[in-house]
Amino acid sequence: MTGINTPSARHRRRTGRLDWIWFVPFFGFTLLFLVIPTIGLIIGSLTGGHPRVTLKYLAQLSQPQFLDAYRTSIALSAATALGAGLVGILLAWAAIGGGLPKALRPLLMTFSGVASNFAGIPLAFAFTASLGPVGMITVLLQQATGYNLYHHGFSLFNFWGLAITYLYFQIPLMVLLITPALETLGRWSEAAASLGASRWQYWTRVALPILRIPLAGALLVLFGNSFGAYATAYALTSGMINLIPILIGQEMTGNVLFSPGLGDALAVGMVVVMSVVFGLYLLMNRKGGRWAQ
Amino acid sequence: MRPARGSSWLVVLLGAAYFILPLVATLQFSLQTGTRPLFSAYSSILTASGFWASLGLSLFMALAAVAIGLLLIIPAAYWAYLRAPKVRTWVEFLSILPFVVPPIVLVFGMVGLYGNGFGPLSSPMVLILAAYGVISMPYLFRSIDNGLRSVDLRTLTQAALSLGAGWPVILLRIVLPNLRTAILGGAFLVFALIMGEYAISSMLGFNTFGVYMLLTGQTRAHAAAALALISFALVWVFVGFMHAVNRGNITFGPGAR
């Protein structure tokens, strides 16, 4: 071993045993403030603070109120993920390959970065000012056509109103997520065209198979993004919509008192849904890695 | 194989309408001040002591979150990248794990466990800073991990070592300067997230900017609209900075919605 006396090798020997010191703050912190509290929730959901393990709290999640909350949360996340997925991909596609001025693209990307982070309380205010009962769009629509949205079943403060509002941060996130994949498509499009593929062949044989995995990955991120959202829903509905994050918030502020185990079970249910979504996302990413080269 | 130009314009214009109309409506609402001066909603906000206090608190929280996140992530990510690739998988896994635990669940779990009887750990200030540190990790890790790969810090470290530099010198004069764009890119994104954060701070009883906005909305609707636009401008500033330092390198994921 001739390299044994280079400074780096000497250093390695000297510090080798202390390597772990570099990781102590990170692992200590994540254990203390992320892993252990999550494990605490799981234990709480199985014991309710009593020394005996029971499945009764998790079983209580099947009560109509909680089942409905999970259903609404999942439906809201799925609806906004699919809606934003469709609109986002159209927007990105139009901006990349639609022969529009070049200046539009950086503008779209920067705006998407901003809007995907414009969520929570101010977003709820912005939509109340637009589509609320006396919002600008509601009023202008009534003045122009006599059509009052609120007399025809529309409300900003229910499921669909919330979905329209969520799209404001979901669509830009989709644009950010899918643009890299769409950019690689350009090369494939030229290759397919030069080989004489028809439009139909190109889409079914080339574009969709390439886009399938990044698309699925992006939809999963969108789903998770909406599933964990609390502030927007709370501010818009004053906490009057039956979503899981809202229920957990009510439990914490003492507005409703579930048994301790039940609150934990609600939270664990959220973590389980998010884990499934995230697990699928990682799986997609690994599969998609081949195409990302 | 490309979209027709006309339909592209249509899509982009419809999209622009959806994204711009709420901002216009908010602006119009914030200016509907009846008999008072045009910008009275803004001047009432900018002269309210609660506004500056909450903005200052959120700014402090955002700075602290970035500092905590960087102090945790940089040594771990750097050392794992340099010497312990097997540990890197774990660092990556734990850094992204906060995506699986939504903020409301995180604060619920923390308060349930440490809420009382854990000495300094039970202090709301410790809990909120810890929670913000956790939230910042996925963004900072992604950014720093990309940074580590793109500048080949392994070779630079070897070179520094062979020239006789010690670890403090290497960290301060090799690692940090080379990671500057990565650090800034991640930091501005965390800033944008924490500045508007609501779930965690409201549960722990802090009057952050997000909480102040909600309270204002309950009593003064026009001022709230003005606040929403101010908040939008703030996000624009932070994300603009992020794009400026971090061209084409987009970090994303669920955050403090």
Coordinates of C-alpha atoms in Angstrom, one line a residue:
Chain A
M1 CA 0.0 0.0 0.0
T2 CA 1.9 3.0 -1.2
G3 CA -0.8 5.5 -0.6
I4 CA -1.0 4.9 3.1
N5 CA 1.1 7.9 3.9
T6 CA -0.7 10.5 1.9
P7 CA -2.2 13.1 4.2
S8 CA -5.8 12.0 3.4
A9 CA -5.0 8.4 4.3
R10 CA -3.4 9.5 7.6
H11 CA -6.3 11.7 8.3
R12 CA -8.7 8.9 7.6
R13 CA -7.0 6.7 10.2
R14 CA -7.0 9.4 12.7
T15 CA -10.6 10.5 12.4
G16 CA -12.0 7.1 11.4
R17 CA -13.3 6.3 14.8
L18 CA -14.9 9.7 15.2
D19 CA -16.8 9.5 11.9
W20 CA -20.1 9.0 13.7
I21 CA -19.7 12.4 15.4
W22 CA -20.7 14.1 12.1
F23 CA -24.1 12.3 12.2
V24 CA -25.0 12.7 15.8
P25 CA -26.8 16.1 15.5
F26 CA -28.8 15.0 12.5
F27 CA -29.8 11.5 13.7
G28 CA -30.4 12.8 17.3
F29 CA -32.6 15.6 16.1
T30 CA -34.7 13.5 13.6
L31 CA -35.1 10.7 16.2
L32 CA -36.2 13.2 18.9
F33 CA -38.5 15.4 16.9
L34 CA -39.7 13.2 14.1
V35 CA -39.3 9.5 14.6
I36 CA -40.1 9.3 18.3
P37 CA -43.2 11.5 18.2
T38 CA -44.5 9.5 15.3
I39 CA -43.8 6.2 17.2
G40 CA -45.5 7.9 20.1
L41 CA -48.6 8.4 18.0
I42 CA -48.6 4.8 16.9
I43 CA -48.2 3.6 20.5
G44 CA -50.9 6.0 21.6
S45 CA -53.3 4.7 18.9
L46 CA -52.7 1.2 20.2
T47 CA -53.0 1.9 23.9
G48 CA -54.8 5.2 24.4
G49 CA -52.3 5.9 27.2
H50 CA -53.2 2.7 29.1
P51 CA -50.8 -0.1 29.6
R52 CA -52.8 -2.6 27.5
V53 CA -52.6 -2.9 23.7
T54 CA -55.9 -2.7 22.0
L55 CA -57.2 -2.3 18.5
K56 CA -60.3 -0.5 19.6
Y57 CA -59.1 3.0 18.7
L58 CA -58.1 2.1 15.3
A59 CA -61.4 0.2 14.9
Q60 CA -63.2 3.4 15.8
L61 CA -61.9 5.0 12.6
S62 CA -64.6 3.0 10.9
Q63 CA -67.3 5.1 12.6
P64 CA -69.3 7.1 9.9
Q65 CA -67.9 10.5 11.0
F66 CA -64.2 9.5 10.6
L67 CA -64.8 7.3 7.6
D68 CA -66.4 10.2 6.0
A69 CA -63.5 12.5 6.9
Y70 CA -61.0 10.1 5.3
R71 CA -63.2 9.7 2.3
T72 CA -63.5 13.5 1.9
S73 CA -59.8 14.0 2.4
I74 CA -58.9 11.3 -0.1
A75 CA -61.5 12.5 -2.6
L76 CA -60.3 16.1 -2.3
S77 CA -56.7 15.1 -2.8
A78 CA -57.5 12.8 -5.7
A79 CA -59.8 15.3 -7.4
T80 CA -57.3 18.2 -7.1
A81 CA -54.4 15.9 -8.1
L82 CA -56.2 14.7 -11.3
G83 CA -57.5 18.2 -12.1
A84 CA -54.2 19.9 -11.6
G85 CA -52.5 17.0 -13.4
L86 CA -54.5 17.6 -16.5
V87 CA -54.4 21.4 -16.5
G88 CA -50.8 21.5 -15.4
I89 CA -49.6 19.2 -18.2
L90 CA -51.6 21.2 -20.8
L91 CA -50.1 24.4 -19.6
A92 CA -46.5 23.0 -19.5
W93 CA -47.0 21.4 -22.9
A94 CA -48.4 24.6 -24.5
A95 CA -45.6 26.7 -23.0
I96 CA -42.8 24.3 -24.1
G97 CA -43.9 23.2 -27.6
G98 CA -46.7 25.5 -28.6
G99 CA -44.7 28.0 -30.6
L100 CA -45.3 30.7 -28.0
P101 CA -42.8 33.5 -27.3
K102 CA -39.7 32.2 -25.6
A103 CA -40.0 34.7 -22.8
L104 CA -43.2 33.0 -21.6
R105 CA -41.4 29.9 -20.3
P106 CA -39.2 31.4 -17.6
L107 CA -42.2 33.6 -16.6
L108 CA -44.4 30.4 -16.3
M109 CA -41.7 28.7 -14.3
T110 CA -41.1 31.5 -11.9
F111 CA -44.8 32.1 -11.5
S112 CA -45.3 28.4 -10.8
G113 CA -42.7 28.6 -8.1
V114 CA -44.5 31.5 -6.5
A115 CA -48.0 30.2 -6.8
S116 CA -47.1 26.7 -5.7
N117 CA -45.9 28.3 -2.5
F118 CA -48.9 30.7 -2.2
A119 CA -51.1 28.6 0.0
G120 CA -52.8 28.7 3.4
I121 CA -54.4 31.8 4.9
P122 CA -53.7 34.4 2.2
L123 CA -54.9 32.0 -0.6
A124 CA -58.1 31.6 1.2
F125 CA -58.5 35.4 1.4
A126 CA -57.8 35.8 -2.3
F127 CA -60.5 33.2 -3.2
T128 CA -63.0 34.7 -0.8
A129 CA -62.4 38.1 -2.5
S130 CA -62.9 36.4 -5.9
L131 CA -65.5 33.7 -5.6
G132 CA -67.0 34.3 -2.1
P133 CA -70.7 35.4 -1.8
V134 CA -69.7 39.0 -2.5
G135 CA -66.4 38.2 -4.3
M136 CA -65.5 40.1 -7.5
I137 CA -66.2 37.3 -9.9
T138 CA -69.5 36.4 -8.2
V139 CA -70.7 40.0 -8.3
L140 CA -69.5 40.7 -11.9
L141 CA -71.1 37.5 -13.1
Q142 CA -74.4 38.4 -11.5
Q143 CA -74.3 42.0 -12.9
A144 CA -73.4 40.9 -16.4
T145 CA -75.7 37.9 -16.8
G146 CA -78.0 37.9 -13.7
Y147 CA -76.6 34.5 -12.8
N148 CA -75.9 34.2 -9.1
L149 CA -73.5 31.3 -8.5
Y150 CA -74.7 31.0 -4.9
H151 CA -78.3 30.5 -6.0
H152 CA -77.3 27.6 -8.1
G153 CA -75.6 25.4 -5.5
F154 CA -72.1 26.8 -5.8
S155 CA -70.3 27.6 -2.6
L156 CA -66.6 28.4 -2.0
F157 CA -66.8 26.9 1.4
N158 CA -67.6 23.2 0.5
F159 CA -65.8 20.4 -1.2
W160 CA -65.8 21.9 -4.7
G161 CA -65.0 25.4 -3.6
L162 CA -62.1 24.0 -1.7
A163 CA -61.0 22.0 -4.7
I164 CA -61.0 25.1 -7.0
T165 CA -58.9 26.9 -4.4
Y166 CA -56.4 24.0 -3.9
L167 CA -55.8 24.1 -7.7
Y168 CA -54.1 27.4 -7.3
F169 CA -51.1 25.7 -5.7
Q170 CA -51.6 22.3 -7.2
I171 CA -51.5 23.3 -10.9
P172 CA -48.2 25.2 -10.6
L173 CA -46.7 22.3 -8.7
M174 CA -47.7 20.0 -11.6
V175 CA -46.1 22.4 -14.1
L176 CA -42.9 22.3 -12.1
L177 CA -43.0 18.6 -11.7
I178 CA -43.8 17.6 -15.3
T179 CA -41.8 20.2 -17.3
P180 CA -38.5 18.2 -17.1
A181 CA -40.2 15.1 -18.4
L182 CA -42.0 17.0 -21.2
E183 CA -38.7 18.6 -22.2
T184 CA -37.1 15.2 -23.0
L185 CA -40.1 14.5 -25.1
G186 CA -38.9 16.9 -27.8
R187 CA -36.1 14.6 -28.9
W188 CA -38.4 11.6 -29.1
S189 CA -40.9 13.5 -31.1
E190 CA -38.3 14.3 -33.7
A191 CA -37.1 10.7 -33.8
A192 CA -40.6 9.4 -34.2
A193 CA -41.4 11.9 -36.9
S194 CA -38.3 11.0 -38.9
L195 CA -39.2 7.4 -38.7
G196 CA -42.6 8.2 -40.2
A197 CA -44.8 7.7 -37.1
S198 CA -48.3 9.1 -37.2
R199 CA -49.5 11.4 -34.6
W200 CA -51.5 8.5 -33.0
Q201 CA -48.6 6.1 -33.1
Y202 CA -46.4 8.8 -31.5
W203 CA -48.7 9.3 -28.6
T204 CA -49.6 5.7 -27.9
R205 CA -46.2 4.1 -28.6
V206 CA -43.7 6.8 -27.6
A207 CA -45.0 9.7 -25.6
L208 CA -47.4 8.0 -23.2
P209 CA -45.0 5.2 -22.3
I210 CA -42.3 7.7 -21.6
L211 CA -44.5 10.0 -19.6
R212 CA -46.4 7.3 -17.7
I213 CA -44.0 7.0 -14.8
P214 CA -43.1 10.7 -14.3
L215 CA -46.8 11.4 -14.6
A216 CA -47.7 8.9 -11.9
G217 CA -45.0 10.2 -9.7
A218 CA -46.2 13.8 -10.1
L219 CA -49.8 12.8 -9.4
L220 CA -48.7 11.1 -6.2
V221 CA -46.8 14.2 -5.0
L222 CA -49.9 16.3 -5.8
F223 CA -52.1 13.9 -3.8
G224 CA -49.8 14.1 -0.8
N225 CA -49.5 17.9 -1.1
S226 CA -53.3 18.3 -0.8
F227 CA -53.8 15.5 1.7
G228 CA -51.7 17.2 4.4
A229 CA -53.0 20.7 3.8
Y230 CA -54.6 22.3 6.8
A231 CA -54.4 26.1 6.8
T232 CA -56.2 26.7 3.5
A233 CA -59.1 24.4 4.4
Y234 CA -59.3 25.8 7.9
A235 CA -59.3 29.5 6.8
L236 CA -61.8 28.9 4.0
T237 CA -64.4 26.9 5.9
S238 CA -63.6 28.1 9.4
G239 CA -63.0 24.5 10.2
M240 CA -66.5 23.4 9.2
I241 CA -65.5 20.8 6.7
N242 CA -65.0 17.2 7.7
L243 CA -61.3 16.6 6.7
I244 CA -58.8 14.6 8.7
P245 CA -56.3 17.5 9.3
I246 CA -59.3 19.6 10.5
L247 CA -60.4 16.9 12.9
I248 CA -56.9 16.6 14.3
G249 CA -56.8 20.4 14.7
Q250 CA -60.1 20.4 16.5
E251 CA -58.9 17.7 18.8
M252 CA -55.7 19.7 19.6
T253 CA -57.5 23.0 20.3
G254 CA -60.0 21.2 22.5
N255 CA -63.0 22.1 20.3
V256 CA -63.9 18.4 20.3
L257 CA -62.6 15.9 22.7
F258 CA -61.9 12.5 21.4
S259 CA -60.4 9.9 23.7
P260 CA -56.6 10.3 23.5
G261 CA -56.2 7.0 21.6
L262 CA -58.7 8.1 19.0
G263 CA -56.9 11.3 18.2
D264 CA -53.7 9.4 17.8
A265 CA -55.4 6.8 15.6
L266 CA -56.7 9.6 13.3
A267 CA -53.2 10.9 13.0
V268 CA -51.7 7.5 12.4
G269 CA -54.3 6.9 9.6
M270 CA -52.9 10.0 7.9
V271 CA -49.4 8.9 8.2
V272 CA -50.4 5.5 6.8
V273 CA -52.1 7.1 3.8
M274 CA -49.1 9.4 3.2
S275 CA -46.7 6.4 3.6
V276 CA -48.5 4.4 0.9
V277 CA -48.5 7.4 -1.4
F278 CA -44.8 8.2 -0.8
G279 CA -43.8 4.5 -1.1
L280 CA -45.5 4.4 -4.5
Y281 CA -43.7 7.6 -5.4
L282 CA -40.3 6.1 -4.5
L283 CA -41.2 3.0 -6.5
M284 CA -42.1 5.2 -9.5
N285 CA -38.9 7.1 -9.1
R286 CA -36.8 4.0 -9.1
K287 CA -38.5 2.7 -12.2
G288 CA -38.4 6.1 -13.9
G289 CA -34.7 6.4 -13.3
R290 CA -34.0 4.5 -16.5
W291 CA -35.7 7.2 -18.6
A292 CA -34.2 10.1 -16.8
Q293 CA -30.7 9.6 -18.3
Chain B
M1 CA -46.4 16.2 -32.6
R2 CA -46.6 19.7 -31.2
P3 CA -49.6 21.5 -30.0
A4 CA -51.2 23.9 -32.4
R5 CA -50.3 27.5 -31.8
G6 CA -53.8 28.7 -31.4
S7 CA -54.8 26.1 -28.8
S8 CA -51.5 26.8 -26.9
W9 CA -52.5 30.5 -26.6
L10 CA -56.0 29.5 -25.5
V11 CA -54.6 27.2 -22.8
V12 CA -52.1 29.8 -21.6
L13 CA -54.7 32.6 -21.6
L14 CA -57.2 30.5 -19.7
G15 CA -54.5 29.5 -17.2
A16 CA -53.4 33.1 -16.8
A17 CA -57.0 34.2 -16.1
Y18 CA -57.4 31.6 -13.4
F19 CA -54.2 32.7 -11.7
I20 CA -54.5 36.4 -12.2
L21 CA -58.2 37.0 -11.4
P22 CA -57.9 36.1 -7.7
L23 CA -55.1 38.5 -7.4
V24 CA -57.0 41.3 -9.2
A25 CA -60.1 40.6 -7.0
T26 CA -58.0 40.7 -3.9
L27 CA -56.4 44.0 -5.0
Q28 CA -59.9 45.4 -5.9
F29 CA -61.3 44.3 -2.5
S30 CA -58.4 45.8 -0.6
L31 CA -59.0 49.1 -2.3
Q32 CA -62.8 49.1 -1.7
T33 CA -62.5 51.5 1.3
G34 CA -65.7 53.5 0.9
T35 CA -65.2 57.0 2.2
R36 CA -61.7 56.4 3.5
P37 CA -58.6 57.1 1.4
L38 CA -57.7 54.6 -1.4
F39 CA -54.9 52.8 0.3
S40 CA -56.3 53.0 3.9
A41 CA -56.3 49.2 4.1
Y42 CA -52.6 49.1 3.5
S43 CA -51.8 52.0 5.7
S44 CA -53.8 50.5 8.5
I45 CA -51.9 47.3 8.1
L46 CA -48.5 48.9 7.8
T47 CA -49.0 51.0 10.9
A48 CA -50.5 48.2 13.0
S49 CA -47.9 47.0 15.6
G50 CA -49.3 43.5 15.4
F51 CA -48.3 43.3 11.7
W52 CA -44.6 44.2 12.3
A53 CA -44.4 42.0 15.5
S54 CA -45.8 39.0 13.7
L55 CA -43.7 39.6 10.6
G56 CA -40.6 39.9 12.8
L57 CA -41.5 36.7 14.7
S58 CA -42.0 34.8 11.4
L59 CA -38.8 36.2 10.0
F60 CA -37.0 35.0 13.1
M61 CA -38.6 31.6 12.9
A62 CA -37.7 31.3 9.2
L63 CA -34.1 32.2 9.9
A64 CA -33.9 29.8 12.8
A65 CA -35.5 27.0 10.8
V66 CA -32.9 27.5 8.0
A67 CA -30.0 27.7 10.6
I68 CA -31.2 24.6 12.4
G69 CA -31.8 22.7 9.2
L70 CA -28.4 23.7 7.7
L71 CA -26.5 22.8 10.9
L72 CA -28.1 19.4 10.9
I73 CA -28.0 18.6 7.2
I74 CA -24.7 19.9 6.0
P75 CA -22.4 17.9 8.2
A76 CA -24.5 14.7 7.8
A77 CA -24.9 15.0 4.1
Y78 CA -21.3 16.1 3.5
W79 CA -19.8 13.4 5.6
A80 CA -22.1 10.7 4.2
Y81 CA -21.3 11.7 0.7
L82 CA -17.6 11.8 1.4
R83 CA -17.0 8.8 3.6
A84 CA -20.1 6.7 4.3
P85 CA -22.3 6.2 1.3
K86 CA -24.2 3.5 3.2
V87 CA -25.3 6.1 5.8
R88 CA -26.3 8.4 3.0
T89 CA -29.3 6.3 2.2
W90 CA -30.4 6.8 5.8
V91 CA -29.7 10.5 5.8
E92 CA -31.8 10.8 2.7
F93 CA -34.6 8.7 4.0
L94 CA -34.9 10.6 7.3
S95 CA -34.6 13.9 5.5
I96 CA -37.5 13.2 3.2
L97 CA -39.6 11.5 6.0
P98 CA -41.2 14.8 7.0
F99 CA -43.2 14.5 3.7
V100 CA -45.0 11.5 5.2
V101 CA -45.8 13.3 8.5
P102 CA -48.0 16.4 7.7
P103 CA -47.2 19.4 9.8
I104 CA -50.5 19.1 11.7
V105 CA -49.7 15.5 12.6
L106 CA -46.1 16.4 13.5
V107 CA -47.2 19.1 16.0
F108 CA -49.9 16.8 17.3
G109 CA -47.3 14.1 18.0
M110 CA -44.8 16.5 19.5
V111 CA -47.2 18.1 21.9
G112 CA -48.7 14.7 22.8
L113 CA -45.3 13.4 23.7
Y114 CA -43.4 16.3 25.0
G115 CA -46.3 18.7 25.9
N116 CA -45.6 18.6 29.6
G117 CA -43.2 17.2 32.0
F118 CA -40.2 17.1 29.6
G119 CA -38.4 20.1 31.0
P120 CA -36.9 22.3 28.3
L121 CA -38.4 20.0 25.6
S122 CA -41.9 21.1 26.7
S123 CA -41.3 24.7 26.0
P124 CA -43.4 25.8 23.0
M125 CA -40.4 27.8 21.6
V126 CA -38.3 24.6 21.6
L127 CA -41.2 22.6 20.0
I128 CA -41.9 25.2 17.3
L129 CA -38.3 25.6 16.3
A130 CA -37.9 21.8 16.3
A131 CA -41.0 21.4 14.1
Y132 CA -39.8 24.1 11.7
G133 CA -36.4 22.4 11.6
V134 CA -38.0 19.2 10.7
I135 CA -40.2 20.8 8.0
S136 CA -37.1 22.5 6.4
M137 CA -35.1 19.2 6.1
P138 CA -36.5 17.8 2.9
Y139 CA -36.0 21.0 1.0
L140 CA -32.5 21.7 2.4
F141 CA -31.4 18.1 1.9
R142 CA -32.5 18.0 -1.8
S143 CA -30.8 21.3 -2.5
I144 CA -27.6 20.4 -0.6
D145 CA -27.4 16.9 -2.0
N146 CA -27.6 18.3 -5.5
G147 CA -25.0 20.8 -4.6
L148 CA -22.6 18.2 -3.3
R149 CA -22.9 16.2 -6.5
S150 CA -22.5 19.0 -8.9
V151 CA -19.2 20.5 -7.6
D152 CA -17.3 17.2 -6.8
L153 CA -16.5 18.1 -3.3
R154 CA -14.8 14.8 -2.9
T155 CA -11.9 15.8 -5.1
L156 CA -11.8 19.3 -3.6
T157 CA -11.6 17.8 -0.1
Q158 CA -8.8 15.5 -1.0
A159 CA -6.9 18.4 -2.6
A160 CA -7.4 20.5 0.6
L161 CA -6.3 17.6 2.8
S162 CA -3.3 16.9 0.8
L163 CA -2.3 20.6 1.0
G164 CA -2.6 20.3 4.8
A165 CA -5.9 22.0 5.5
G166 CA -7.7 21.0 8.7
W167 CA -11.4 20.3 8.9
P168 CA -12.5 23.7 10.1
V169 CA -10.7 25.3 7.2
I170 CA -12.2 22.8 4.8
L171 CA -15.7 23.3 6.1
L172 CA -15.5 27.1 6.1
R173 CA -13.4 27.7 3.0
I174 CA -14.1 24.7 0.7
V175 CA -17.5 23.2 1.6
L176 CA -19.6 26.3 2.4
P177 CA -18.5 28.5 -0.5
N178 CA -19.0 25.7 -3.0
L179 CA -22.4 24.9 -1.6
R180 CA -23.5 28.6 -1.5
T181 CA -26.0 28.4 -4.3
A182 CA -27.4 25.1 -3.0
I183 CA -27.7 26.5 0.5
L184 CA -29.4 29.8 -0.7
G185 CA -31.7 28.0 -3.1
G186 CA -33.0 25.7 -0.3
A187 CA -33.0 28.5 2.3
F188 CA -35.3 30.8 0.2
L189 CA -37.8 28.0 -0.3
V190 CA -37.9 27.3 3.4
F191 CA -38.3 31.1 4.0
A192 CA -41.3 31.2 1.7
L193 CA -42.8 28.2 3.5
I194 CA -42.2 29.3 7.1
M195 CA -43.3 32.9 6.5
G196 CA -46.8 31.9 5.8
E197 CA -46.9 28.8 8.1
Y198 CA -50.1 28.5 10.1
A199 CA -50.9 25.0 11.4
I200 CA -47.9 24.5 13.7
S201 CA -47.7 28.1 15.1
S202 CA -51.4 28.3 15.8
M203 CA -51.4 25.0 17.7
L204 CA -48.4 26.1 19.8
G205 CA -49.9 29.5 20.4
F206 CA -47.5 31.8 18.5
N207 CA -48.7 35.0 16.9
T208 CA -46.8 34.4 13.7
F209 CA -47.6 36.2 10.4
G210 CA -49.9 33.3 9.4
V211 CA -51.8 33.5 12.6
Y212 CA -52.0 37.3 12.4
M213 CA -53.4 37.1 8.9
L214 CA -56.1 34.7 10.1
L215 CA -57.1 36.9 13.1
T216 CA -57.2 40.0 10.8
G217 CA -59.4 38.2 8.4
Q218 CA -61.9 37.5 11.2
T219 CA -62.4 41.1 12.0
R220 CA -61.2 43.3 9.1
A221 CA -61.8 41.9 5.7
H222 CA -60.3 44.7 3.7
A223 CA -57.1 44.7 5.7
A224 CA -57.0 40.9 5.3
A225 CA -57.1 41.3 1.5
A226 CA -54.2 43.8 1.7
L227 CA -52.3 41.3 3.8
A228 CA -52.9 38.5 1.3
L229 CA -51.3 40.6 -1.4
I230 CA -48.4 41.6 0.9
S231 CA -47.9 37.9 1.6
F232 CA -48.0 37.1 -2.1
A233 CA -45.3 39.8 -2.7
L234 CA -43.2 38.2 0.0
V235 CA -43.4 34.8 -1.5
W236 CA -42.6 36.3 -4.9
V237 CA -39.4 37.9 -3.4
F238 CA -38.2 34.6 -1.8
V239 CA -39.0 32.4 -4.7
G240 CA -37.6 35.0 -7.1
F241 CA -34.3 34.9 -5.1
M242 CA -34.4 31.1 -5.2
H243 CA -34.8 31.1 -9.0
A244 CA -32.0 33.7 -9.3
V245 CA -29.5 31.7 -7.3
N246 CA -30.7 28.3 -8.4
R247 CA -31.5 28.3 -12.1
G248 CA -33.3 25.3 -13.4
N249 CA -32.8 23.4 -10.1
I250 CA -36.3 23.0 -8.7
T251 CA -37.0 21.7 -5.3
F252 CA -40.5 20.7 -4.6
G253 CA -42.8 18.8 -2.3
P254 CA -45.6 19.1 0.1
G255 CA -45.0 21.8 2.7
A256 CA -46.8 23.9 5.2
R257 CA -50.0 24.3 3.3

